[in-house]
mmCIF file of C-alpha atoms in Angstrom:
data_model
loop_
_atom_site.group_PDB
_atom_site.id
_atom_site.type_symbol
_atom_site.label_atom_id
_atom_site.label_comp_id
_atom_site.label_asym_id
_atom_site.label_seq_id
_atom_site.Cartn_x
_atom_site.Cartn_y
_atom_site.Cartn_z
ATOM 1 C CA MET A 1 5.950 34.584 -29.061
ATOM 2 C CA LYS A 2 6.277 32.779 -32.381
ATOM 3 C CA HIS A 3 6.377 34.626 -35.674
ATOM 4 C CA HIS A 4 3.027 33.264 -36.927
ATOM 5 C CA GLU A 5 1.373 34.225 -33.635
ATOM 6 C CA LEU A 6 2.559 37.815 -34.058
ATOM 7 C CA LEU A 7 1.183 37.968 -37.607
ATOM 8 C CA SER A 8 -2.182 36.667 -36.405
ATOM 9 C CA SER A 9 -2.572 39.632 -34.023
ATOM 10 C CA GLU A 10 -5.749 41.600 -34.636
ATOM 11 C CA LEU A 11 -5.531 44.797 -36.661
ATOM 12 C CA ARG A 12 -8.378 47.285 -37.111
ATOM 13 C CA TYR A 13 -8.491 50.307 -39.377
ATOM 14 C CA CYS A 14 -11.065 52.680 -40.889
ATOM 15 C CA GLY A 15 -11.603 52.023 -44.575
ATOM 16 C CA ALA A 16 -12.000 54.596 -47.325
ATOM 17 C CA SER A 17 -15.775 54.708 -46.754
ATOM 18 C CA GLY A 18 -15.374 55.154 -43.012
ATOM 19 C CA GLU A 19 -16.252 51.569 -42.120
ATOM 20 C CA GLU A 20 -14.234 49.661 -39.510
ATOM 21 C CA VAL A 21 -12.249 46.803 -41.010
ATOM 22 C CA VAL A 22 -11.116 43.952 -38.774
ATOM 23 C CA THR A 23 -8.293 41.769 -40.063
ATOM 24 C CA THR A 24 -4.895 40.495 -38.945
ATOM 25 C CA LEU A 25 -1.447 42.004 -39.093
ATOM 26 C CA GLY A 26 -0.375 39.359 -41.580
ATOM 27 C CA ASP A 27 -3.329 39.830 -43.950
ATOM 28 C CA VAL A 28 -3.827 43.598 -44.036
ATOM 29 C CA GLU A 29 -3.083 45.558 -47.203
ATOM 30 C CA VAL A 30 -1.094 48.696 -46.499
ATOM 31 C CA ALA A 31 -2.737 50.569 -49.388
ATOM 32 C CA SER A 32 -6.137 50.058 -47.763
ATOM 33 C CA ILE A 33 -4.913 51.581 -44.502
ATOM 34 C CA MET A 34 -3.419 54.552 -46.339
ATOM 35 C CA ALA A 35 -6.700 55.177 -48.165
ATOM 36 C CA GLY A 36 -8.658 55.238 -44.904
ATOM 37 C CA SER A 37 -9.048 57.679 -42.037
ATOM 38 C CA PRO A 38 -7.675 57.925 -38.462
ATOM 39 C CA VAL A 39 -8.957 55.286 -36.040
ATOM 40 C CA ARG A 40 -9.085 57.817 -33.206
ATOM 41 C CA GLU A 41 -10.517 61.320 -33.181
ATOM 42 C CA PHE A 42 -8.218 64.149 -32.186
ATOM 43 C CA SER A 43 -8.993 65.931 -28.948
ATOM 44 C CA TRP A 44 -9.947 69.630 -29.239
ATOM 45 C CA ARG A 45 -10.852 71.419 -26.018
ATOM 46 C CA PRO A 46 -9.984 74.677 -24.232
ATOM 47 C CA ARG A 47 -6.846 74.748 -22.070
ATOM 48 C CA GLN A 48 -5.710 71.256 -23.001
ATOM 49 C CA GLY A 49 -2.046 70.559 -22.379
ATOM 50 C CA ASN A 50 -1.108 69.437 -25.882
ATOM 51 C CA TYR A 51 -1.234 71.286 -29.212
ATOM 52 C CA PRO A 52 -3.190 69.381 -31.896
ATOM 53 C CA GLY A 53 -3.577 70.586 -35.444
ATOM 54 C CA TRP A 54 -3.308 69.789 -39.127
ATOM 55 C CA LEU A 55 -0.240 70.104 -41.345
ATOM 56 C CA TRP A 56 -0.531 70.352 -45.113
ATOM 57 C CA MET A 57 1.785 67.818 -46.761
ATOM 58 C CA ALA A 58 3.573 68.840 -49.940
ATOM 59 C CA THR A 59 4.318 65.138 -50.496
ATOM 60 C CA THR A 60 0.652 64.171 -50.805
ATOM 61 C CA GLY A 61 -1.202 67.484 -51.134
ATOM 62 C CA THR A 62 -3.337 66.517 -48.132
ATOM 63 C CA LEU A 63 -3.695 67.485 -44.483
ATOM 64 C CA VAL A 64 -2.221 65.219 -41.806
ATOM 65 C CA GLY A 65 -3.215 65.520 -38.175
ATOM 66 C CA TYR A 66 -0.923 65.810 -35.185
ATOM 67 C CA GLU A 67 -1.626 65.826 -31.456
ATOM 68 C CA SER A 68 1.479 67.638 -30.199
ATOM 69 C CA LEU A 69 4.261 69.883 -31.428
ATOM 70 C CA LEU A 70 6.555 66.853 -31.249
ATOM 71 C CA GLU A 71 4.253 64.998 -33.648
ATOM 72 C CA ARG A 72 4.132 68.060 -35.897
ATOM 73 C CA ASP A 73 7.929 67.963 -36.120
ATOM 74 C CA ARG A 74 7.887 64.285 -37.125
ATOM 75 C CA VAL A 75 5.298 64.996 -39.831
ATOM 76 C CA LEU A 76 7.443 67.857 -41.140
ATOM 77 C CA LEU A 77 10.474 65.545 -41.297
ATOM 78 C CA ALA A 78 8.398 63.025 -43.232
ATOM 79 C CA ASP A 79 7.292 65.716 -45.682
ATOM 80 C CA PHE A 80 10.915 66.727 -46.244
ATOM 81 C CA ASP A 81 12.059 63.121 -46.703
ATOM 82 C CA VAL A 82 12.270 62.472 -50.443
ATOM 83 C CA SER A 83 11.867 58.726 -49.867
ATOM 84 C CA VAL A 84 8.436 59.100 -48.222
ATOM 85 C CA THR A 85 5.441 58.770 -50.546
ATOM 86 C CA GLY A 86 2.567 58.670 -48.053
ATOM 87 C CA ILE A 87 1.757 59.311 -44.398
ATOM 88 C CA ALA A 88 -1.303 58.353 -42.347
ATOM 89 C CA SER A 89 -1.981 59.533 -38.795
ATOM 90 C CA GLN A 90 -3.535 57.257 -36.139
ATOM 91 C CA PRO A 91 -3.662 54.610 -38.879
ATOM 92 C CA LEU A 92 -4.666 51.441 -37.046
ATOM 93 C CA TRP A 93 -5.313 49.571 -33.817
ATOM 94 C CA LEU A 94 -3.136 46.590 -32.919
ATOM 95 C CA SER A 95 -4.462 44.085 -30.389
ATOM 96 C CA GLY A 96 -3.026 40.869 -29.011
ATOM 97 C CA ARG A 97 -1.542 39.011 -26.105
ATOM 98 C CA ASP A 98 1.995 39.656 -24.912
ATOM 99 C CA GLU A 99 3.203 36.937 -22.558
ATOM 100 C CA GLY A 100 -0.213 36.711 -20.955
ATOM 101 C CA THR A 101 -0.928 40.442 -21.019
ATOM 102 C CA ARG A 102 -3.641 41.734 -23.313
ATOM 103 C CA ARG A 103 -2.419 44.793 -25.197
ATOM 104 C CA ARG A 104 -4.035 47.324 -27.523
ATOM 105 C CA HIS A 105 -2.246 50.231 -29.153
ATOM 106 C CA ALA A 106 -2.733 52.755 -31.968
ATOM 107 C CA PRO A 107 0.636 53.935 -33.360
ATOM 108 C CA ASP A 108 0.886 57.600 -34.272
ATOM 109 C CA TYR A 109 1.893 57.331 -37.954
ATOM 110 C CA LEU A 110 2.315 54.951 -40.851
ATOM 111 C CA LEU A 111 4.748 55.976 -43.604
ATOM 112 C CA THR A 112 5.054 54.400 -47.025
ATOM 113 C CA CYS A 113 8.273 54.813 -48.988
ATOM 114 C CA ALA A 114 9.333 54.812 -52.622
ATOM 115 C CA ASP A 115 11.192 51.507 -52.167
ATOM 116 C CA THR A 116 7.871 49.919 -50.985
ATOM 117 C CA SER A 117 9.067 49.745 -47.380
ATOM 118 C CA VAL A 118 6.751 50.721 -44.529
ATOM 119 C CA VAL A 119 7.625 52.602 -41.345
ATOM 120 C CA VAL A 120 5.418 52.662 -38.242
ATOM 121 C CA VAL A 121 6.132 55.613 -35.966
ATOM 122 C CA ASP A 122 5.279 56.337 -32.364
ATOM 123 C CA VAL A 123 6.052 59.813 -31.064
ATOM 124 C CA LYS A 124 6.911 59.975 -27.374
ATOM 125 C CA PRO A 125 9.124 62.205 -25.202
ATOM 126 C CA ALA A 126 12.125 60.254 -23.933
ATOM 127 C CA SER A 127 10.992 60.779 -20.326
ATOM 128 C CA MET A 128 7.678 59.036 -21.057
ATOM 129 C CA CYS A 129 9.445 56.079 -22.654
ATOM 130 C CA ALA A 130 11.254 55.478 -19.359
ATOM 131 C CA GLU A 131 7.938 54.513 -17.751
ATOM 132 C CA PRO A 132 7.740 50.675 -17.640
ATOM 133 C CA GLU A 133 4.146 50.440 -18.911
ATOM 134 C CA VAL A 134 4.891 52.682 -21.883
ATOM 135 C CA ALA A 135 8.179 50.920 -22.656
ATOM 136 C CA GLU A 136 6.455 47.517 -22.651
ATOM 137 C CA VAL A 137 3.768 48.642 -25.104
ATOM 138 C CA LEU A 138 6.345 50.172 -27.447
ATOM 139 C CA GLU A 139 8.544 47.078 -27.305
ATOM 140 C CA TRP A 140 5.535 44.860 -28.104
ATOM 141 C CA THR A 141 4.511 47.144 -30.975
ATOM 142 C CA GLY A 142 8.031 47.004 -32.373
ATOM 143 C CA ARG A 143 8.020 43.205 -32.342
ATOM 144 C CA LEU A 144 4.692 43.113 -34.157
ATOM 145 C CA CYS A 145 5.866 45.530 -36.832
ATOM 146 C CA ARG A 146 9.137 43.725 -37.419
ATOM 147 C CA SER A 147 7.286 40.410 -37.765
ATOM 148 C CA ARG A 148 5.441 41.942 -40.727
ATOM 149 C CA GLY A 149 8.658 43.337 -42.223
ATOM 150 C CA TRP A 150 7.834 46.922 -41.267
ATOM 151 C CA ARG A 151 10.366 49.250 -39.695
ATOM 152 C CA TYR A 152 9.420 50.659 -36.312
ATOM 153 C CA GLU A 153 10.572 53.988 -34.904
ATOM 154 C CA VAL A 154 10.024 55.773 -31.618
ATOM 155 C CA PHE A 155 10.634 59.478 -32.253
ATOM 156 C CA HIS A 156 11.771 61.540 -29.252
ATOM 157 C CA GLY A 157 12.534 64.724 -31.192
ATOM 158 C CA GLY A 158 14.866 65.975 -33.897
ATOM 159 C CA ASN A 159 17.975 68.115 -33.732
ATOM 160 C CA ALA A 160 16.795 71.540 -32.544
ATOM 161 C CA VAL A 161 18.675 73.497 -35.225
ATOM 162 C CA VAL A 162 17.568 71.143 -38.021
ATOM 163 C CA MET A 163 13.944 71.421 -36.929
ATOM 164 C CA ALA A 164 14.106 75.231 -36.715
ATOM 165 C CA ASN A 165 15.577 75.313 -40.232
ATOM 166 C CA LEU A 166 12.899 72.981 -41.611
ATOM 167 C CA ARG A 167 10.105 75.071 -40.133
ATOM 168 C CA PHE A 168 11.614 78.068 -41.918
ATOM 169 C CA LEU A 169 12.171 76.190 -45.204
ATOM 170 C CA ALA A 170 8.567 74.995 -45.101
ATOM 171 C CA GLN A 171 7.603 78.408 -46.494
ATOM 172 C CA GLY A 172 8.893 77.095 -49.825
ATOM 173 C CA ARG A 173 6.690 73.979 -49.886
ATOM 174 C CA ARG A 174 3.621 75.436 -51.587
ATOM 175 C CA SER A 175 4.216 75.683 -55.333
ATOM 176 C CA MET A 176 0.939 77.573 -55.820
ATOM 177 C CA PHE A 177 2.463 80.590 -54.047
ATOM 178 C CA LEU A 178 5.697 80.621 -56.054
ATOM 179 C CA ASP A 179 6.650 82.488 -59.198
ATOM 180 C CA GLU A 180 7.913 79.482 -61.147
ATOM 181 C CA GLU A 181 9.705 81.712 -63.667
ATOM 182 C CA CYS A 182 11.653 83.166 -60.761
ATOM 183 C CA VAL A 183 12.329 79.657 -59.437
ATOM 184 C CA THR A 184 13.796 78.691 -62.819
ATOM 185 C CA VAL A 185 16.083 81.741 -62.889
ATOM 186 C CA VAL A 186 17.176 81.190 -59.287
ATOM 187 C CA SER A 187 17.879 77.525 -60.020
ATOM 188 C CA ALA A 188 20.122 78.476 -62.933
ATOM 189 C CA ALA A 189 22.016 80.969 -60.751
ATOM 190 C CA GLY A 190 22.986 78.458 -58.075
ATOM 191 C CA ARG A 191 26.281 76.582 -58.141
ATOM 192 C CA SER A 192 27.908 74.336 -55.575
ATOM 193 C CA GLY A 193 30.038 76.377 -53.179
ATOM 194 C CA MET A 194 27.968 79.564 -53.485
ATOM 195 C CA THR A 195 26.301 81.177 -50.498
ATOM 196 C CA LEU A 196 22.600 81.982 -50.410
ATOM 197 C CA GLY A 197 23.514 85.672 -50.299
ATOM 198 C CA GLN A 198 25.623 85.358 -53.438
ATOM 199 C CA ILE A 199 22.772 83.663 -55.266
ATOM 200 C CA GLU A 200 20.351 86.408 -54.238
ATOM 201 C CA GLY A 201 22.825 88.963 -55.562
ATOM 202 C CA ARG A 202 22.971 87.285 -58.973
ATOM 203 C CA VAL A 203 19.219 87.374 -59.604
ATOM 204 C CA SER A 204 17.594 90.576 -60.850
ATOM 205 C CA GLY A 205 14.290 91.546 -62.386
ATOM 206 C CA PHE A 206 12.140 89.892 -59.724
ATOM 207 C CA ASP A 207 10.646 90.953 -56.429
ATOM 208 C CA PRO A 208 13.248 90.198 -53.710
ATOM 209 C CA LEU A 209 10.563 88.335 -51.758
ATOM 210 C CA ASP A 210 9.960 86.049 -54.742
ATOM 211 C CA VAL A 211 13.709 85.443 -55.008
ATOM 212 C CA ARG A 212 13.897 84.519 -51.323
ATOM 213 C CA ALA A 213 10.853 82.235 -51.639
ATOM 214 C CA SER A 214 12.427 80.556 -54.670
ATOM 215 C CA ILE A 215 15.632 79.882 -52.736
ATOM 216 C CA LEU A 216 13.616 78.305 -49.937
ATOM 217 C CA ALA A 217 11.789 76.175 -52.514
ATOM 218 C CA MET A 218 15.079 74.948 -53.979
ATOM 219 C CA LEU A 219 16.285 73.922 -50.537
ATOM 220 C CA TRP A 220 12.958 72.321 -49.583
ATOM 221 C CA ARG A 221 12.842 70.346 -52.848
ATOM 222 C CA GLN A 222 16.479 69.368 -52.182
ATOM 223 C CA THR A 223 17.473 70.518 -55.637
ATOM 224 C CA TRP A 224 20.108 72.215 -53.505
ATOM 225 C CA THR A 225 21.338 71.071 -50.123
ATOM 226 C CA THR A 226 23.055 72.852 -47.279
ATOM 227 C CA ASP A 227 24.172 71.910 -43.781
ATOM 228 C CA LEU A 228 20.910 72.099 -41.860
ATOM 229 C CA ARG A 229 22.739 71.439 -38.600
ATOM 230 C CA ARG A 230 23.819 75.094 -38.750
ATOM 231 C CA PRO A 231 21.360 78.012 -38.578
ATOM 232 C CA LEU A 232 20.364 79.132 -42.055
ATOM 233 C CA SER A 233 21.657 82.534 -43.136
ATOM 234 C CA ARG A 234 22.854 84.400 -46.205
ATOM 235 C CA SER A 235 26.268 82.822 -45.592
ATOM 236 C CA SER A 236 24.925 79.243 -45.820
ATOM 237 C CA VAL A 237 26.770 77.369 -48.589
ATOM 238 C CA ILE A 238 24.856 75.179 -51.037
ATOM 239 C CA THR A 239 25.694 71.954 -52.826
ATOM 240 C CA VAL A 240 23.933 70.945 -56.028
ATOM 241 C CA PRO A 241 23.725 67.150 -55.749
ATOM 242 C CA ALA A 242 23.049 64.670 -58.508
ATOM 243 C CA LYS A 243 19.387 63.649 -58.404
ATOM 244 C CA GLU A 244 20.144 60.163 -57.118
ATOM 245 C CA GLU A 245 22.189 61.610 -54.242
ATOM 246 C CA ARG A 246 19.355 63.637 -52.735
ATOM 247 C CA CYS A 247 18.423 62.412 -49.297
ATOM 248 C CA ARG A 248 16.436 63.332 -46.220
ATOM 249 C CA ALA A 249 17.431 65.868 -43.607
ATOM 250 C CA ALA A 250 19.563 64.750 -40.711
ATOM 251 C CA SER A 251 17.439 64.273 -37.623
#
């Protein structure tokens, strides 16, 4: 399929006022999608097999929906990624013909980044992606996204240790629950090469729980970094990177 044919594929999204907007992949404004609402409602019923919910995003200060624990993990990774500036769930419908086959698909997430790049994400277990019908839809979606200059990702799951660490660090995301004076003192106590236990030992005059929360906040904000591929503990060693060196967690 030619490039211009891909860009002319139909795209539908829900605008900021809740109205359905019909346009093309080539003409749509990403900001309008981000300001809208999900194109599909989440399913909530007793004894369903998946685990939907809402995750508060420190990046945007808003709630983002997820339909499975695997999707929740991808949202958490996005929230930890310092390059991500926005995330929308179930952001749009793509429709078009693929070598004679009519296709329609709603990707799981749309991410906007500080460098103005856009990432479209589908979240699928690897076993599901092995099914021919699923693989064909994902391959078609990837071609459409790339024709627009968007990156496309199929997320099968992150490193188990990294994800466990991020779920724990997420306690430090909410600034409203932190003693910022304690955070400032903890920040001043940390030096590259120190362990988390050593830093805790250097801070006095604050509730130990506030000290621990401040350490988690420093790691979540990536003011400090540590090897998240190893289980976090008091023996975890920190690095204090230059601001421009801060990057997302390994996944």
